[in-house]
Tab-separated table of N, CA and C in Angstrom:
chain	number	residue	atom	x	y	z
C	1	UNK	N	-50.496	-29.650	53.130
C	1	UNK	CA	-50.253	-27.811	51.800
C	1	UNK	C	-51.738	-27.286	51.314
C	2	UNK	N	-50.950	-25.449	50.911
C	2	UNK	CA	-52.380	-25.402	51.568
C	2	UNK	C	-53.080	-25.577	49.850
C	3	UNK	N	-54.176	-24.638	49.845
C	3	UNK	CA	-54.568	-24.407	48.098
C	3	UNK	C	-53.981	-23.908	47.784
C	4	UNK	N	-53.259	-22.864	47.395
C	4	UNK	CA	-52.727	-22.247	46.691
C	4	UNK	C	-51.165	-23.290	46.494
C	5	UNK	N	-50.365	-24.016	46.999
C	5	UNK	CA	-49.270	-24.591	47.274
C	5	UNK	C	-49.971	-25.826	46.351
C	6	UNK	N	-51.445	-26.103	46.436
C	6	UNK	CA	-51.832	-27.211	45.777
C	6	UNK	C	-52.007	-26.939	44.316
C	7	UNK	N	-52.945	-25.762	44.327
C	7	UNK	CA	-53.027	-25.242	42.685
C	7	UNK	C	-51.613	-25.012	41.815
C	8	UNK	N	-50.997	-24.310	42.922
C	8	UNK	CA	-49.259	-24.032	41.850
C	8	UNK	C	-48.716	-25.628	41.369
C	9	UNK	N	-49.090	-26.406	41.919
C	9	UNK	CA	-48.340	-27.677	41.692
C	9	UNK	C	-48.659	-28.029	40.290
C	10	UNK	N	-50.744	-28.126	40.769
C	10	UNK	CA	-51.034	-28.668	39.314
C	10	UNK	C	-50.566	-27.949	38.367
C	11	UNK	N	-50.659	-27.032	38.347
C	11	UNK	CA	-50.671	-25.890	36.837
C	11	UNK	C	-49.173	-26.796	36.693
C	12	UNK	N	-48.087	-26.278	37.142
C	12	UNK	CA	-46.645	-27.008	37.196
C	12	UNK	C	-46.515	-28.620	36.492
C	13	UNK	N	-47.869	-28.981	36.786
C	13	UNK	CA	-47.899	-31.188	35.938
C	13	UNK	C	-47.954	-30.643	34.975
C	14	UNK	N	-49.263	-29.537	35.015
C	14	UNK	CA	-49.538	-28.938	33.292
C	14	UNK	C	-48.748	-28.304	32.490
C	15	UNK	N	-48.381	-27.566	33.268
C	15	UNK	CA	-47.088	-26.499	32.291
C	15	UNK	C	-46.414	-27.881	31.325
C	16	UNK	N	-45.541	-29.058	32.594
C	16	UNK	CA	-44.396	-29.693	32.265
C	16	UNK	C	-45.782	-30.511	30.660
C	17	UNK	N	-46.250	-31.016	31.091
C	17	UNK	CA	-47.194	-31.652	30.176
C	17	UNK	C	-47.122	-31.183	29.040
C	18	UNK	N	-47.664	-29.546	28.532
C	18	UNK	CA	-47.721	-29.364	27.397
C	18	UNK	C	-46.375	-28.932	26.981
C	19	UNK	N	-45.368	-28.948	27.190
C	19	UNK	CA	-43.868	-28.489	27.018
C	19	UNK	C	-43.545	-29.818	26.310
C	20	UNK	N	-43.590	-31.293	26.452
C	20	UNK	CA	-43.772	-32.172	26.814
C	20	UNK	C	-43.041	-32.974	24.886
C	21	UNK	N	-42.157	-33.248	24.072
C	21	UNK	CA	-42.018	-33.425	22.920
C	21	UNK	C	-41.566	-34.854	22.768
C	22	UNK	N	-42.718	-35.542	22.251
C	22	UNK	CA	-42.289	-36.722	21.809
C	22	UNK	C	-41.082	-36.910	21.066
C	23	UNK	N	-41.008	-36.048	20.132
C	23	UNK	CA	-40.381	-36.705	18.990
C	23	UNK	C	-39.173	-35.986	19.386
C	24	UNK	N	-38.893	-35.167	20.703
C	24	UNK	CA	-37.112	-35.250	21.247
C	24	UNK	C	-36.736	-36.105	21.796
C	25	UNK	N	-37.449	-36.801	22.297
C	25	UNK	CA	-36.754	-38.070	22.674
C	25	UNK	C	-34.901	-38.756	21.874
C	26	UNK	N	-34.489	-39.123	23.092
C	26	UNK	CA	-32.890	-38.708	23.165
C	26	UNK	C	-32.358	-37.900	22.108
C	27	UNK	N	-32.950	-36.606	21.654
C	27	UNK	CA	-31.799	-35.448	21.429
C	27	UNK	C	-32.369	-35.252	22.491
C	28	UNK	N	-30.456	-35.030	22.972
C	28	UNK	CA	-30.351	-34.095	24.123
C	28	UNK	C	-30.683	-32.816	23.859
C	29	UNK	N	-30.443	-32.060	22.893
C	29	UNK	CA	-30.872	-30.608	22.399
C	29	UNK	C	-31.724	-29.438	22.266
C	30	UNK	N	-32.449	-30.723	21.918
C	30	UNK	CA	-33.673	-30.170	21.448
C	30	UNK	C	-34.564	-31.068	22.985
C	31	UNK	N	-33.719	-31.813	24.106
C	31	UNK	CA	-34.376	-31.662	25.237
C	31	UNK	C	-34.487	-30.634	26.070
C	32	UNK	N	-33.045	-30.160	25.783
C	32	UNK	CA	-33.013	-29.341	26.877
C	32	UNK	C	-33.743	-28.042	26.291
C	33	UNK	N	-33.748	-27.814	25.278
C	33	UNK	CA	-34.636	-26.582	24.453
C	33	UNK	C	-35.947	-26.573	25.022
C	34	UNK	N	-36.489	-28.000	25.277
C	34	UNK	CA	-37.915	-28.109	25.854
C	34	UNK	C	-38.008	-27.718	27.291
C	35	UNK	N	-36.774	-28.290	28.134
C	35	UNK	CA	-36.971	-28.612	29.461
C	35	UNK	C	-37.453	-26.830	29.949
C	36	UNK	N	-35.161	-26.080	29.474
C	36	UNK	CA	-36.059	-25.111	29.203
C	36	UNK	C	-37.231	-23.892	28.975
C	37	UNK	N	-37.942	-24.035	28.095
C	37	UNK	CA	-39.000	-23.254	27.499
C	37	UNK	C	-39.597	-24.009	29.100
C	38	UNK	N	-40.384	-25.149	29.433
C	38	UNK	CA	-40.656	-25.415	30.402
C	38	UNK	C	-40.448	-24.618	31.547
C	39	UNK	N	-39.331	-24.201	31.966
C	39	UNK	CA	-39.254	-23.912	33.063
C	39	UNK	C	-39.361	-22.510	33.303
C	40	UNK	N	-39.260	-21.593	31.838
C	40	UNK	CA	-39.751	-20.284	31.757
C	40	UNK	C	-41.308	-20.275	31.699
C	41	UNK	N	-41.948	-20.665	30.649
C	41	UNK	CA	-42.840	-21.436	30.306
C	41	UNK	C	-43.644	-20.715	32.008
C	42	UNK	N	-43.187	-22.083	33.394
C	42	UNK	CA	-44.225	-22.810	34.709
C	42	UNK	C	-43.613	-20.887	35.365
C	43	UNK	N	-42.004	-20.267	35.367
C	43	UNK	CA	-42.452	-19.020	35.714
C	43	UNK	C	-43.208	-18.224	35.873
C	44	UNK	N	-43.016	-17.710	34.615
C	44	UNK	CA	-43.807	-16.858	34.034
C	44	UNK	C	-45.561	-16.849	34.780
C	45	UNK	N	-46.090	-18.374	33.994
C	45	UNK	CA	-47.300	-18.052	34.928
C	45	UNK	C	-47.290	-18.218	36.137
C	46	UNK	N	-46.751	-18.679	36.882
C	46	UNK	CA	-46.780	-18.478	38.403
C	46	UNK	C	-46.378	-17.106	39.267
C	47	UNK	N	-45.611	-16.433	38.274
C	47	UNK	CA	-44.893	-15.176	38.731
C	47	UNK	C	-45.785	-13.853	39.570
C	48	UNK	N	-46.606	-14.191	39.286
C	48	UNK	CA	-48.515	-13.336	40.009
C	48	UNK	C	-48.417	-13.907	41.163
C	49	UNK	N	-48.315	-15.298	41.195
C	49	UNK	CA	-48.717	-16.333	42.675
C	49	UNK	C	-47.453	-15.564	43.992
C	50	UNK	N	-45.761	-16.371	43.084
C	50	UNK	CA	-44.595	-15.850	43.812
C	50	UNK	C	-44.924	-14.147	44.390
C	51	UNK	N	-44.960	-13.191	44.118
C	51	UNK	CA	-45.487	-11.979	44.251
C	51	UNK	C	-45.970	-11.446	45.096
C	52	UNK	N	-47.538	-12.475	44.714
C	52	UNK	CA	-48.333	-11.984	45.616
C	52	UNK	C	-48.007	-12.419	47.313
C	53	UNK	N	-48.044	-13.909	47.085
C	53	UNK	CA	-47.506	-14.666	48.228
C	53	UNK	C	-45.915	-14.275	48.573
C	54	UNK	N	-44.994	-14.222	48.541
C	54	UNK	CA	-43.870	-14.289	49.326
C	54	UNK	C	-44.410	-12.375	49.188
C	55	UNK	N	-43.889	-11.388	47.735
C	55	UNK	CA	-44.626	-9.944	48.602
C	55	UNK	C	-42.656	-9.329	49.037
C	56	UNK	N	-42.710	-8.524	50.352
C	56	UNK	CA	-41.501	-8.126	50.854
C	56	UNK	C	-41.186	-9.388	51.632
C	57	UNK	N	-41.326	-10.874	51.631
C	57	UNK	CA	-40.765	-11.791	52.332
C	57	UNK	C	-41.814	-12.230	53.302
C	58	UNK	N	-41.535	-13.426	54.239
C	58	UNK	CA	-42.186	-13.896	55.062
C	58	UNK	C	-41.294	-13.769	56.636
C	59	UNK	N	-42.372	-14.720	57.237
C	59	UNK	CA	-41.356	-14.252	58.394
C	59	UNK	C	-39.912	-15.240	58.535
C	60	UNK	N	-39.721	-16.417	57.661
C	60	UNK	CA	-38.694	-16.605	57.748
C	60	UNK	C	-37.094	-16.590	56.898
C	61	UNK	N	-37.757	-15.796	55.971
C	61	UNK	CA	-36.891	-14.890	55.218
C	61	UNK	C	-36.620	-13.450	55.985
C	62	UNK	N	-38.062	-13.162	56.873
C	62	UNK	CA	-37.016	-11.830	56.970
C	62	UNK	C	-36.177	-11.806	57.972
C	63	UNK	N	-36.688	-12.968	59.091
C	63	UNK	CA	-35.961	-13.221	60.435
C	63	UNK	C	-35.065	-14.011	60.141
C	64	UNK	N	-34.535	-15.566	58.926
C	64	UNK	CA	-33.572	-16.009	59.487
C	64	UNK	C	-32.469	-15.745	57.668
C	65	UNK	N	-33.431	-15.592	57.204
C	65	UNK	CA	-32.514	-15.615	55.334
C	65	UNK	C	-31.869	-14.884	55.719
C	66	UNK	N	-32.483	-13.244	55.432
C	66	UNK	CA	-31.955	-11.951	54.819
C	66	UNK	C	-30.877	-11.667	55.923
C	67	UNK	N	-31.009	-12.121	57.160
C	67	UNK	CA	-30.356	-11.805	58.452
C	67	UNK	C	-28.947	-12.199	58.057
C	68	UNK	N	-29.105	-13.878	57.627
C	68	UNK	CA	-27.568	-14.627	56.872
C	68	UNK	C	-27.245	-14.042	55.704
C	69	UNK	N	-28.323	-13.881	54.393
C	69	UNK	CA	-27.553	-13.107	53.630
C	69	UNK	C	-26.330	-12.369	53.775
C	70	UNK	N	-27.461	-11.320	55.318
C	70	UNK	CA	-26.469	-10.601	54.732
C	70	UNK	C	-25.183	-10.136	55.637
C	71	UNK	N	-25.276	-11.650	56.781
C	71	UNK	CA	-23.469	-11.316	57.425
C	71	UNK	C	-23.077	-12.731	56.558
C	72	UNK	N	-23.254	-13.031	55.694
C	72	UNK	CA	-22.163	-14.037	54.746
C	72	UNK	C	-21.576	-13.139	53.477
C	73	UNK	N	-22.785	-12.223	53.598
C	73	UNK	CA	-22.406	-11.183	52.174
C	73	UNK	C	-21.147	-10.118	52.192
C	74	UNK	N	-21.249	-9.796	53.814
C	74	UNK	CA	-20.587	-8.423	54.543
C	74	UNK	C	-20.559	-7.608	53.702
C	75	UNK	N	-21.842	-7.136	53.035
C	75	UNK	CA	-21.893	-5.755	51.771
C	75	UNK	C	-22.113	-5.030	52.611
C	76	UNK	N	-21.547	-3.806	52.344
C	76	UNK	CA	-20.673	-2.723	53.085
C	76	UNK	C	-21.434	-1.390	52.575
C	77	UNK	N	-21.903	-0.102	53.055
C	77	UNK	CA	-21.995	0.872	52.290
C	77	UNK	C	-21.763	1.457	51.027
C	78	UNK	N	-19.715	0.883	50.220
C	78	UNK	CA	-19.582	1.349	49.506
C	78	UNK	C	-19.485	0.371	48.420
C	79	UNK	N	-20.180	-0.827	48.959
C	79	UNK	CA	-19.653	-2.060	47.571
C	79	UNK	C	-20.867	-1.864	46.529
C	80	UNK	N	-20.965	-2.216	45.829
C	80	UNK	CA	-22.340	-2.832	44.592
C	80	UNK	C	-22.560	-3.426	44.600
C	81	UNK	N	-23.446	-4.782	44.523
C	81	UNK	CA	-23.728	-5.883	44.268
C	81	UNK	C	-24.683	-6.274	43.164
C	82	UNK	N	-24.639	-7.536	42.405
C	82	UNK	CA	-25.077	-7.948	41.696
C	82	UNK	C	-26.046	-9.028	41.538
C	83	UNK	N	-27.267	-8.794	41.497
C	83	UNK	CA	-28.242	-10.002	41.657
C	83	UNK	C	-28.984	-10.538	41.076
C	84	UNK	N	-28.474	-12.180	40.674
C	84	UNK	CA	-28.411	-12.515	39.341
C	84	UNK	C	-29.707	-13.683	39.225
C	85	UNK	N	-30.835	-14.043	38.835
C	85	UNK	CA	-31.821	-14.712	39.037
C	85	UNK	C	-31.577	-15.314	40.253
C	86	UNK	N	-32.651	-14.193	40.764
C	86	UNK	CA	-32.833	-14.822	42.624
C	86	UNK	C	-34.301	-14.904	43.317
C	87	UNK	N	-34.780	-14.616	41.759
C	87	UNK	CA	-36.619	-14.007	42.255
C	87	UNK	C	-36.457	-13.065	41.731
C	88	UNK	N	-37.618	-13.074	42.789
C	88	UNK	CA	-38.794	-11.617	42.008
C	88	UNK	C	-36.939	-10.225	42.523
C	89	UNK	N	-36.493	-10.258	43.553
C	89	UNK	CA	-35.809	-9.641	43.744
C	89	UNK	C	-35.916	-9.033	44.829
C	90	UNK	N	-36.548	-10.244	45.828
C	90	UNK	CA	-36.589	-9.609	46.846
C	90	UNK	C	-35.045	-9.044	47.923
C	91	UNK	N	-34.023	-9.784	47.175
C	91	UNK	CA	-32.621	-9.716	48.442
C	91	UNK	C	-31.764	-8.391	47.997
C	92	UNK	N	-32.552	-7.685	47.158
C	92	UNK	CA	-32.525	-6.198	47.265
C	92	UNK	C	-32.395	-5.237	48.088
C	93	UNK	N	-33.723	-5.945	49.345
C	93	UNK	CA	-33.174	-5.454	50.157
C	93	UNK	C	-32.362	-4.957	50.943
C	94	UNK	N	-31.239	-5.774	51.159
C	94	UNK	CA	-29.692	-6.258	51.518
C	94	UNK	C	-29.555	-4.467	51.999
């Protein structure tokens, strides 16, 4: 584990602890709202780390994942693709 990933894991634990609401125990709707807020808060706090670390992709992405996505998606020049919620938009390179 690198220092950056250890720091990220610690921040995620802090984020999760900050958003827990003891009064929400047993209330599924409120628990789901808190969970979504915790996820959004965590992603927002860590977005700079992910953009800096992943940027234009790493070797695994560019050599393995991207070619696989291209093959499976069968995107042609005249096709339009909608990328929803897949991270920092790196898949737009296809």
